[in-house]
Coordinates of N, CA and C in Angstrom, one line a residue:
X26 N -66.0 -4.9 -18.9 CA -66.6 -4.5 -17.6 C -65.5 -4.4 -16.5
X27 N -64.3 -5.3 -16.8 CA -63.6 -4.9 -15.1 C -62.5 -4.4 -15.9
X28 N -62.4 -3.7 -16.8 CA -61.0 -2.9 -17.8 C -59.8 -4.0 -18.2
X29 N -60.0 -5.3 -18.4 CA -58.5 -5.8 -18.0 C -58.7 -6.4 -20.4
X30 N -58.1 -6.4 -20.5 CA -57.9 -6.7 -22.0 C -57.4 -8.2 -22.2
X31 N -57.8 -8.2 -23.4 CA -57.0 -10.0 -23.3 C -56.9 -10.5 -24.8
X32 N -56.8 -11.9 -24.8 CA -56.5 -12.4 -26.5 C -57.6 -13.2 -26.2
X33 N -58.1 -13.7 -27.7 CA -59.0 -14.6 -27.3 C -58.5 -16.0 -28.5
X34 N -58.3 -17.3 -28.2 CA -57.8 -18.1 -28.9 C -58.8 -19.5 -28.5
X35 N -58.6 -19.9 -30.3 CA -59.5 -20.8 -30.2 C -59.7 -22.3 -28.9
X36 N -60.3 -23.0 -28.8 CA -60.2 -24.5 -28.0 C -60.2 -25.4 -29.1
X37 N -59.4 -25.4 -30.2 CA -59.5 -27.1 -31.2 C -59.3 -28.3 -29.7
X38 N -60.7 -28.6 -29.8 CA -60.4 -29.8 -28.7 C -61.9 -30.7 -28.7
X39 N -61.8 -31.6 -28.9 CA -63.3 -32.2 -28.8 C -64.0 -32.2 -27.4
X40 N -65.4 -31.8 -27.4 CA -65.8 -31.9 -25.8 C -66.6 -32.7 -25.5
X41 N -66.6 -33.6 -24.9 CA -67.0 -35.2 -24.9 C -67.2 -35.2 -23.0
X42 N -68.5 -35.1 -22.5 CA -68.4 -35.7 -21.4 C -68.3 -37.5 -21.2
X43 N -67.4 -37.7 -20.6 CA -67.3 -39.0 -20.0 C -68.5 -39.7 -19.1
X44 N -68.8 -40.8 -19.7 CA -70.5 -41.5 -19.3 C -70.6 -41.3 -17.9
X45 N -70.1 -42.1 -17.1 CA -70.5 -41.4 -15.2 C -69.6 -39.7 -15.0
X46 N -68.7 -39.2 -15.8 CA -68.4 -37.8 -15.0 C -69.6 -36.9 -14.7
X47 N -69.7 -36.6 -13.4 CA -70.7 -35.6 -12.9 C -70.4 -34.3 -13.9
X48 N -71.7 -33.3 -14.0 CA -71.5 -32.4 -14.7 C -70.3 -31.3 -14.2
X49 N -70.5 -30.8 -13.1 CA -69.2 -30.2 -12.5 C -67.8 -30.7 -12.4
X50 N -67.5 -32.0 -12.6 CA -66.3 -32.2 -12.8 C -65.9 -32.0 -14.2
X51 N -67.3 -32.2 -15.2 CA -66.5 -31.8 -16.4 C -66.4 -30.5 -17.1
X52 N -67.3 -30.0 -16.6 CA -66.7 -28.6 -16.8 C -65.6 -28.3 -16.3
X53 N -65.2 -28.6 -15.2 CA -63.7 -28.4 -14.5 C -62.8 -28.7 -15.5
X54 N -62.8 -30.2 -15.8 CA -61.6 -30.8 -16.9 C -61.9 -30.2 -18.1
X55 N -62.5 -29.8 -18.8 CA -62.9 -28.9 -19.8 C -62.0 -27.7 -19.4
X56 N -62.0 -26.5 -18.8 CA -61.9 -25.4 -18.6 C -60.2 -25.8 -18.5
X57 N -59.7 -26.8 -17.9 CA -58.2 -27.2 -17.5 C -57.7 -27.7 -19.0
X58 N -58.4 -28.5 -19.8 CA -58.1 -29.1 -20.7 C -57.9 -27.2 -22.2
X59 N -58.6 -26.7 -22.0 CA -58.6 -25.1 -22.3 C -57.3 -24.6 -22.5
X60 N -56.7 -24.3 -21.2 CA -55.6 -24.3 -21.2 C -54.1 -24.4 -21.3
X61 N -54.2 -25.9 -21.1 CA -53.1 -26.2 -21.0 C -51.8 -26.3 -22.2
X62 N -52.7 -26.0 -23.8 CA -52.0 -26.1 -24.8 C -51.5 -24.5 -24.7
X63 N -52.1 -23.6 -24.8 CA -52.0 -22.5 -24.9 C -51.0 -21.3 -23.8
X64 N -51.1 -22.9 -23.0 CA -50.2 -22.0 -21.3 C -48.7 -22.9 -21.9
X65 N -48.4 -23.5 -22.7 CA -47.2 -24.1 -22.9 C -46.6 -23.2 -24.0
X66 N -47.3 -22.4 -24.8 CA -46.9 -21.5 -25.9 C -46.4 -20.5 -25.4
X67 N -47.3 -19.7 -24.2 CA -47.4 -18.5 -23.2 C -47.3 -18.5 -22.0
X68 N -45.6 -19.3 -21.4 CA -46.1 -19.6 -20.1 C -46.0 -18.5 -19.3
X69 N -45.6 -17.1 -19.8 CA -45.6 -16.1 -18.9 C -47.1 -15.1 -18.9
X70 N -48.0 -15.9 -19.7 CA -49.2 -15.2 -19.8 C -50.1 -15.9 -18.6
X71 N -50.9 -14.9 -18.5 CA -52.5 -15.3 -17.6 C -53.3 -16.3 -18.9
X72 N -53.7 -17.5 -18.9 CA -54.2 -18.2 -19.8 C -55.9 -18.6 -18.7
X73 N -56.7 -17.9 -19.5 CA -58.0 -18.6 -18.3 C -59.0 -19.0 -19.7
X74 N -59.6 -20.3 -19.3 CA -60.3 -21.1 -19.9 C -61.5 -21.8 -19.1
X75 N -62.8 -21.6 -20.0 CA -64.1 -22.0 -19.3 C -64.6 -22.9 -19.9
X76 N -65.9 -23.3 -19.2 CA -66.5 -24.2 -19.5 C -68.1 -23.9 -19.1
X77 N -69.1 -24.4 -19.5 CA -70.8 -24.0 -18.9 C -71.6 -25.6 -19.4
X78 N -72.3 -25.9 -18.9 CA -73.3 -26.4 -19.1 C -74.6 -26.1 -18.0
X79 N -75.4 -26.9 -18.4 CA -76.9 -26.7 -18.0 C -77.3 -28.0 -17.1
X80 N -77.9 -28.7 -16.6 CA -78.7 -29.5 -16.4 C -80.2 -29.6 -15.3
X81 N -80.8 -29.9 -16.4 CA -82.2 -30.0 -15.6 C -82.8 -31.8 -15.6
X82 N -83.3 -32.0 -14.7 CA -83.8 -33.5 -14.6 C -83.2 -34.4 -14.3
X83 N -81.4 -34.2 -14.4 CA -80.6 -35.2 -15.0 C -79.9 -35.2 -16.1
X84 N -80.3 -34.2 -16.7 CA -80.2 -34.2 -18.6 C -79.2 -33.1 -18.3
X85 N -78.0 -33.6 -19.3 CA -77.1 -32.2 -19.5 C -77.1 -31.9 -20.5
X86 N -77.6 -30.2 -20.9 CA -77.8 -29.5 -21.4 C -76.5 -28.8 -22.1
X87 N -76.1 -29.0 -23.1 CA -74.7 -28.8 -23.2 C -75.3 -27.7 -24.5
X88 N -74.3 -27.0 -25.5 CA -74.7 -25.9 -26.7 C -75.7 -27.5 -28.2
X89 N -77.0 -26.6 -28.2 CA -77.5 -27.3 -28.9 C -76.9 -28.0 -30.2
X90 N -76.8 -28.8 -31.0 CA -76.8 -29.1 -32.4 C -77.4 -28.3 -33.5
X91 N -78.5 -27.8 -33.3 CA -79.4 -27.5 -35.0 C -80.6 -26.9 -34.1
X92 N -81.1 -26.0 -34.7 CA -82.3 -25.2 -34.8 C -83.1 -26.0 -33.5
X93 N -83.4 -27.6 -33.9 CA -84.5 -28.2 -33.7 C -84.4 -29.0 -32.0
X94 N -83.1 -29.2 -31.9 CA -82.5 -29.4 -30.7 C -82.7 -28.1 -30.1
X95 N -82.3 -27.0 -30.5 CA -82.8 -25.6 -29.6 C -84.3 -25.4 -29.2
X96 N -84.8 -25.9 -30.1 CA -86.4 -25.3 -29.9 C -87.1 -26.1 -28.5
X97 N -86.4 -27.6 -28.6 CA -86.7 -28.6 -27.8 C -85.8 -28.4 -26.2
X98 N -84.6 -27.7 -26.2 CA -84.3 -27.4 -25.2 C -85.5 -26.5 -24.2
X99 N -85.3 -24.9 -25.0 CA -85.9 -24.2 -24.7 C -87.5 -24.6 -24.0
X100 N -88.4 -25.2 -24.8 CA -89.3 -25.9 -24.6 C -89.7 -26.5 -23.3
X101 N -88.1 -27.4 -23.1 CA -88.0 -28.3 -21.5 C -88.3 -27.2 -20.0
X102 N -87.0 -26.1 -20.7 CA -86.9 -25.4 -19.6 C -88.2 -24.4 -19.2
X103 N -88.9 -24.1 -20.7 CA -89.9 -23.3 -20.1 C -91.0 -23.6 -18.8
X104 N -90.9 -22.4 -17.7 CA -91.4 -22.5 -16.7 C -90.7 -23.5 -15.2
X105 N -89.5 -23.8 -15.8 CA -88.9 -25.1 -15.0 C -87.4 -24.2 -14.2
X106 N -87.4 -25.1 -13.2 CA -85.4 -24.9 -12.9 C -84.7 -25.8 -13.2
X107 N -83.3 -25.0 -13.4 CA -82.3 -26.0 -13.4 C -81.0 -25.8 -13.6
X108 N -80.2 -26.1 -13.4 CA -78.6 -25.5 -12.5 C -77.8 -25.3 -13.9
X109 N -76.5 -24.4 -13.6 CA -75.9 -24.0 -14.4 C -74.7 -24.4 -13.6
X110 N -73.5 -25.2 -14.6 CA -72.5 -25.2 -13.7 C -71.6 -24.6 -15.1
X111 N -70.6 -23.8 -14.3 CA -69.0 -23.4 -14.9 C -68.2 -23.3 -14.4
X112 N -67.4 -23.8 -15.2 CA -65.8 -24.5 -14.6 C -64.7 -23.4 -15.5
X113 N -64.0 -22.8 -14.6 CA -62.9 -21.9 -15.1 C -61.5 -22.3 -14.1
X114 N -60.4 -22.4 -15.5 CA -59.4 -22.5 -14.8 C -58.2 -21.7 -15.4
X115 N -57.2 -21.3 -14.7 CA -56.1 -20.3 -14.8 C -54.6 -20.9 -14.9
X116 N -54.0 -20.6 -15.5 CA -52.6 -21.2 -16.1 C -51.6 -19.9 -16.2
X117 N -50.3 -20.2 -15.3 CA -49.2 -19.4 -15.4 C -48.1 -20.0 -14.7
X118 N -47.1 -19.8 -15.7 CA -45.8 -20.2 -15.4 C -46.1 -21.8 -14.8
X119 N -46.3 -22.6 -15.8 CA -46.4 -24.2 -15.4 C -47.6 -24.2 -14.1
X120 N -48.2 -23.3 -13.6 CA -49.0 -23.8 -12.5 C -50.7 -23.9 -13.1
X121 N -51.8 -24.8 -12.6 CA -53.1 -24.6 -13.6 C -53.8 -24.4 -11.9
X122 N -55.1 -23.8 -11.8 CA -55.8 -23.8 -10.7 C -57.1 -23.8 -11.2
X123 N -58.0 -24.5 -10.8 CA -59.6 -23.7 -11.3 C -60.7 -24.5 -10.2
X124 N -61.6 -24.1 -10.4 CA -62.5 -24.5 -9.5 C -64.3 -24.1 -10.1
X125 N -65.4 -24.7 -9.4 CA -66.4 -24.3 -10.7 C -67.5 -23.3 -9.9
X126 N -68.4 -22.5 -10.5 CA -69.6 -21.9 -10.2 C -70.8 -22.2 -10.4
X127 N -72.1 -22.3 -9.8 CA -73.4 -22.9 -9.9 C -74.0 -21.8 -9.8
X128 N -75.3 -21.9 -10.3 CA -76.3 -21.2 -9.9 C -77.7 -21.7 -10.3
X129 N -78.4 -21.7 -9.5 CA -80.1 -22.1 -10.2 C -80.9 -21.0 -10.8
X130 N -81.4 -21.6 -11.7 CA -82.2 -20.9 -13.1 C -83.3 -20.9 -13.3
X131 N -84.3 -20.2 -12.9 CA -85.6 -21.1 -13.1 C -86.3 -19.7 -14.6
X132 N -86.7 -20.5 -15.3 CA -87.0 -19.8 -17.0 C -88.7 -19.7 -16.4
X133 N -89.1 -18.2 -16.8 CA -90.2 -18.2 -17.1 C -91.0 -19.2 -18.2
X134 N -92.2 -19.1 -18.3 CA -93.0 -19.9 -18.8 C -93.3 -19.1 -20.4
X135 N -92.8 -20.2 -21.7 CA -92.3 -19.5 -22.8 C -93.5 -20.0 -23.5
X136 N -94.4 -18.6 -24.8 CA -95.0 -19.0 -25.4 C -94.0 -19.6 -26.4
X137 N -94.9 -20.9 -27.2 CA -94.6 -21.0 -28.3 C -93.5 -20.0 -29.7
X138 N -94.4 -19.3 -29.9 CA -93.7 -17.7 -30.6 C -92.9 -17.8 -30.4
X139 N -92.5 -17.8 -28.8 CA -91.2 -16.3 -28.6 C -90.0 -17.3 -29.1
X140 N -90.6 -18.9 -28.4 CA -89.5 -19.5 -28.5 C -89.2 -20.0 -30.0
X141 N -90.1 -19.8 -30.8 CA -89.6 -20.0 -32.4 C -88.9 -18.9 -32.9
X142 N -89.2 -17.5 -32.3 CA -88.8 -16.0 -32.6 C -86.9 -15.7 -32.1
X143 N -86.6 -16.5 -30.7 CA -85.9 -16.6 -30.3 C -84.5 -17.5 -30.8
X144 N -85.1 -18.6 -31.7 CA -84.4 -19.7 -32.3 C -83.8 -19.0 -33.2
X145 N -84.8 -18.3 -33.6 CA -84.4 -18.0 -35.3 C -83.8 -16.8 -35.2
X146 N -83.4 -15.9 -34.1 CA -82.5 -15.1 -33.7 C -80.6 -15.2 -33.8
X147 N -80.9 -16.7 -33.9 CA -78.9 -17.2 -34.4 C -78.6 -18.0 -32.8
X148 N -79.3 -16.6 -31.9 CA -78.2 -16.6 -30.4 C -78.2 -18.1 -29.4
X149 N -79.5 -19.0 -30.0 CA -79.1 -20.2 -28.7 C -78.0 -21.3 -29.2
X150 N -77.7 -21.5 -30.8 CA -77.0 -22.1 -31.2 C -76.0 -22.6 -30.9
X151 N -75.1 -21.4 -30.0 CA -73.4 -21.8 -29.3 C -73.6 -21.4 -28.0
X152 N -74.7 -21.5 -27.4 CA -74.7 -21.1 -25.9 C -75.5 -22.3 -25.1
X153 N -74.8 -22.7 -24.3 CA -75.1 -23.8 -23.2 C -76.7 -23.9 -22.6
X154 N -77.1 -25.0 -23.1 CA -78.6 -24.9 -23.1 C -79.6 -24.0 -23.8
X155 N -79.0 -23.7 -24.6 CA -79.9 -23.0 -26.0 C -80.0 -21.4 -25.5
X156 N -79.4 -20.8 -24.4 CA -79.8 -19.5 -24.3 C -78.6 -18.8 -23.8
X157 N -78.6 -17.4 -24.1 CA -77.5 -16.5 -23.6 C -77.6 -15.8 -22.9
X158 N -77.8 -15.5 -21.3 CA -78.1 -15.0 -20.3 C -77.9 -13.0 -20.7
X159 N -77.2 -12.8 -21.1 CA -76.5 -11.5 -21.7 C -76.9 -10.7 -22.9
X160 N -77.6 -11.6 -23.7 CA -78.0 -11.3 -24.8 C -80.0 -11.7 -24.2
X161 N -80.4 -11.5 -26.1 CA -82.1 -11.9 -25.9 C -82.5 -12.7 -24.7
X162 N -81.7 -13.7 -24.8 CA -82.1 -15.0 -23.8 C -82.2 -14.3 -22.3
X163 N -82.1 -12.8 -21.9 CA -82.1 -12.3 -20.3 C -83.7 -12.5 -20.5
X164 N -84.4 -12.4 -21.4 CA -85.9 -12.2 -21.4 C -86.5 -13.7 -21.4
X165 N -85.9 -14.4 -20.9 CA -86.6 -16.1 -21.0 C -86.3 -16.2 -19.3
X166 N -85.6 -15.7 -18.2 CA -85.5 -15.9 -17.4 C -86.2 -15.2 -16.2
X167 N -86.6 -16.1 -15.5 CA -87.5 -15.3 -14.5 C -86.7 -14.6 -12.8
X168 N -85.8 -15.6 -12.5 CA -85.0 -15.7 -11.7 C -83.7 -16.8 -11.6
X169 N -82.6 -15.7 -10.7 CA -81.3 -16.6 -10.8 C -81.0 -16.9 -9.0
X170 N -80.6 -17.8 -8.6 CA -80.3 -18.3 -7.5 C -78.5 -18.3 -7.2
X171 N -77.8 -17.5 -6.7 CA -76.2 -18.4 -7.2 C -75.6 -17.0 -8.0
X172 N -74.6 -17.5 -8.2 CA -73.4 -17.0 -9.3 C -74.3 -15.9 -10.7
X173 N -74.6 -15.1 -10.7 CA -75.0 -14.5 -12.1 C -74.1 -14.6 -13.1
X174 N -73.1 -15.2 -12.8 CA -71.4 -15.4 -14.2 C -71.1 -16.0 -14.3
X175 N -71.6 -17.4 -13.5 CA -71.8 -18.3 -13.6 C -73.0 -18.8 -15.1
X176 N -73.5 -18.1 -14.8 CA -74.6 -18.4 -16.2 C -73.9 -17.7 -17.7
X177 N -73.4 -16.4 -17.5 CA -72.7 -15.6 -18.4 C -71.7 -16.6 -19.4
X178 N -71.3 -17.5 -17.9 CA -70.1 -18.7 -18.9 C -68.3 -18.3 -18.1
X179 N -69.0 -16.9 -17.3 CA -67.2 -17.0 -17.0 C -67.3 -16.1 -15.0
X180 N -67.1 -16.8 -14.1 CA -67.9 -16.2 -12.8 C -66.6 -15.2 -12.4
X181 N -66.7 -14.2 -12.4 CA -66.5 -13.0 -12.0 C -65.5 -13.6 -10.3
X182 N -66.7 -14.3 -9.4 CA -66.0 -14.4 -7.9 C -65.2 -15.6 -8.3
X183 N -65.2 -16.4 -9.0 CA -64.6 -18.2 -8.9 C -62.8 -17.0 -9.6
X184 N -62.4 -16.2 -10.6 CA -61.7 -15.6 -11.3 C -61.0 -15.3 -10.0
X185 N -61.9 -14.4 -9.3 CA -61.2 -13.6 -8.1 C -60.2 -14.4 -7.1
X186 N -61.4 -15.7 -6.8 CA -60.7 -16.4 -5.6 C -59.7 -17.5 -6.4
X187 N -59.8 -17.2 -7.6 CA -58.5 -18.4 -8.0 C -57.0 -17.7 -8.3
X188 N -57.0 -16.4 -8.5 CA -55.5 -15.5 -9.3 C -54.9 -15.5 -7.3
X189 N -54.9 -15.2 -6.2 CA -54.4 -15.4 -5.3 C -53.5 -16.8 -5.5
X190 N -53.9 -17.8 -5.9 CA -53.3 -19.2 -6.4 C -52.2 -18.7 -6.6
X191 N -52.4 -18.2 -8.0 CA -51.0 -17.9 -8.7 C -50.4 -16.6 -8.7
X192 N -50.1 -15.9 -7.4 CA -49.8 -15.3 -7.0 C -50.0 -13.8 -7.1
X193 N -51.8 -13.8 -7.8 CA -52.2 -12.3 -8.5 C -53.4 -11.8 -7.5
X194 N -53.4 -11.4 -7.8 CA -54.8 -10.3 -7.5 C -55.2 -9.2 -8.2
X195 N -56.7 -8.9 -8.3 CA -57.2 -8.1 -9.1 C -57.2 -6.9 -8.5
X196 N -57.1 -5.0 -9.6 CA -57.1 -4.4 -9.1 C -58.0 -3.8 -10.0
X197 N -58.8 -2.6 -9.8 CA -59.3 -1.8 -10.9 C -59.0 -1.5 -12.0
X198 N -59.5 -2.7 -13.5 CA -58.7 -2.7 -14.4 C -57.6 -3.4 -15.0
X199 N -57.3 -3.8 -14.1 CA -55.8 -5.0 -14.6 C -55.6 -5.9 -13.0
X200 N -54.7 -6.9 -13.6 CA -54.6 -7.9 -12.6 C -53.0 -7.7 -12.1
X201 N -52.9 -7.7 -11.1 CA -51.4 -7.4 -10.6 C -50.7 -8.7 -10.1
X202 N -49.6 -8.5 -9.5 CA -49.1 -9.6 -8.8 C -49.6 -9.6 -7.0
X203 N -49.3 -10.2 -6.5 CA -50.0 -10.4 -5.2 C -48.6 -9.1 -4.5
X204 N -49.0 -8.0 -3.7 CA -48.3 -7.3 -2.7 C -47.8 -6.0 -3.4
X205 N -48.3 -6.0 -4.7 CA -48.0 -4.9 -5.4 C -48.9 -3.3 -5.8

C-alpha cells in the first residue's frame, strides 16, 4: 500500500505478559523486544517490529490457542466494545524508538453460524483477539473509533511520527533520510 518493500523475519521470542504490566506497555516491550535481535545483525537496516492485543472488560485478548478459545473470544465480543492496542517500534544504527496506537472496536452482534463459519475459516487463529480486521473478520465489525492500523497490527500514523526519531521520513514509496 505505501510501495516501500521489506524482509520479513521471524520473532523466536516467548510473549508472556507480565502479571500487573498494563496492556499498552506490553505491547510496547513486545514490539522493542522484536527488534532488537535483528537490529544487532542489521544495524544499517530500518528493523520495525509490532505488537496488538485486544482487551475488553479487563480481559486481554491476546491470538487465541485452539479453535475453541476462538469461538469463545468471538462470542464475548459479539455486539460489545473494546480497545485494540499496538505497539510498534523502529531500530537503526544502535537507536530503538516506538510508541503505541489504540483504537475502539465495537463488533456487531454475531449469529452463532457466522461465528462457527468464521472459526473454521483458519483466519482468527494468529490474529489478536480471534479476528483480522483486513481479512473476513472486516465483516464482524460494526464500527472503529481511533487508529484503523492500529487494529491491522501495524499503525500507518505511530510509523510516520516515529522515523523522524531516527532521522527518516516517509516519501511516496520509500523512506528517505530526513532533508533529502
Amino acid at each position: 500500500m505505501l510501495g516501500i518493500s521489506f524482509v520479513t523475519l521471524p520473532a523466536d521470542m516467548e510473549e508472556r505478559r507480565r502479571p500487573t504490566e498494563p496492556p499498552f506497555r506490553y505491547v510496547e516491550r513486545l514490539a522493542r523486544e522484536k527488534v532488537r535481535l535483528p537490529a544487532r545483525s542489521h544495524p544499517d537496516a530500518l528493523i520495525i517490529g509490532g505488537d496488538t492485543v485486544a482487551v475488553m472488560a479487563g480481559r486481554v485478548l491476546e491470538k487465541p490457542r485452539d479453535e475453541t478459545e476462538a469461538s469463545e473470544m468471538l462470542n464475548a465480543l459479539s455486539g460489545n466494545v473494546h480497545q485494540v492496542f499496538s505497539g510498534l517500534a523502529l531500530a537503526r544504527e544502535g537507536e530503538c524508538v516506538s510508541g503505541v496506537a489504540t483504537a475502539r472496536v465495537l463488533f456487531r452482534p454475531l449469529a452463532p453460524a457466522l461465528i462457527e463459519d468464521y472459526v473454521e475459516s483458519g483466519e482468527p487463529l494468529d490474529k489478536a483477539a480471534a479476528y483480522g480486521i483486513m481479512g473476513y473478520g472486516s465483516a464482524l465489525v460494526e464500527r472503529i473509533e481511533g487508529d484503523y492500523y492500529a487494529v491491522v497490527g501495524l499503525s500507518v500514523f505511530t510509523l510516520f511520527d516515529l522515523l523522524p526519531d531516527l532521522g527518516l521520513q516517509y516519501a511516496p514509496g520509500r523512506i528517505k533520510r530526513l532533508g533529502r
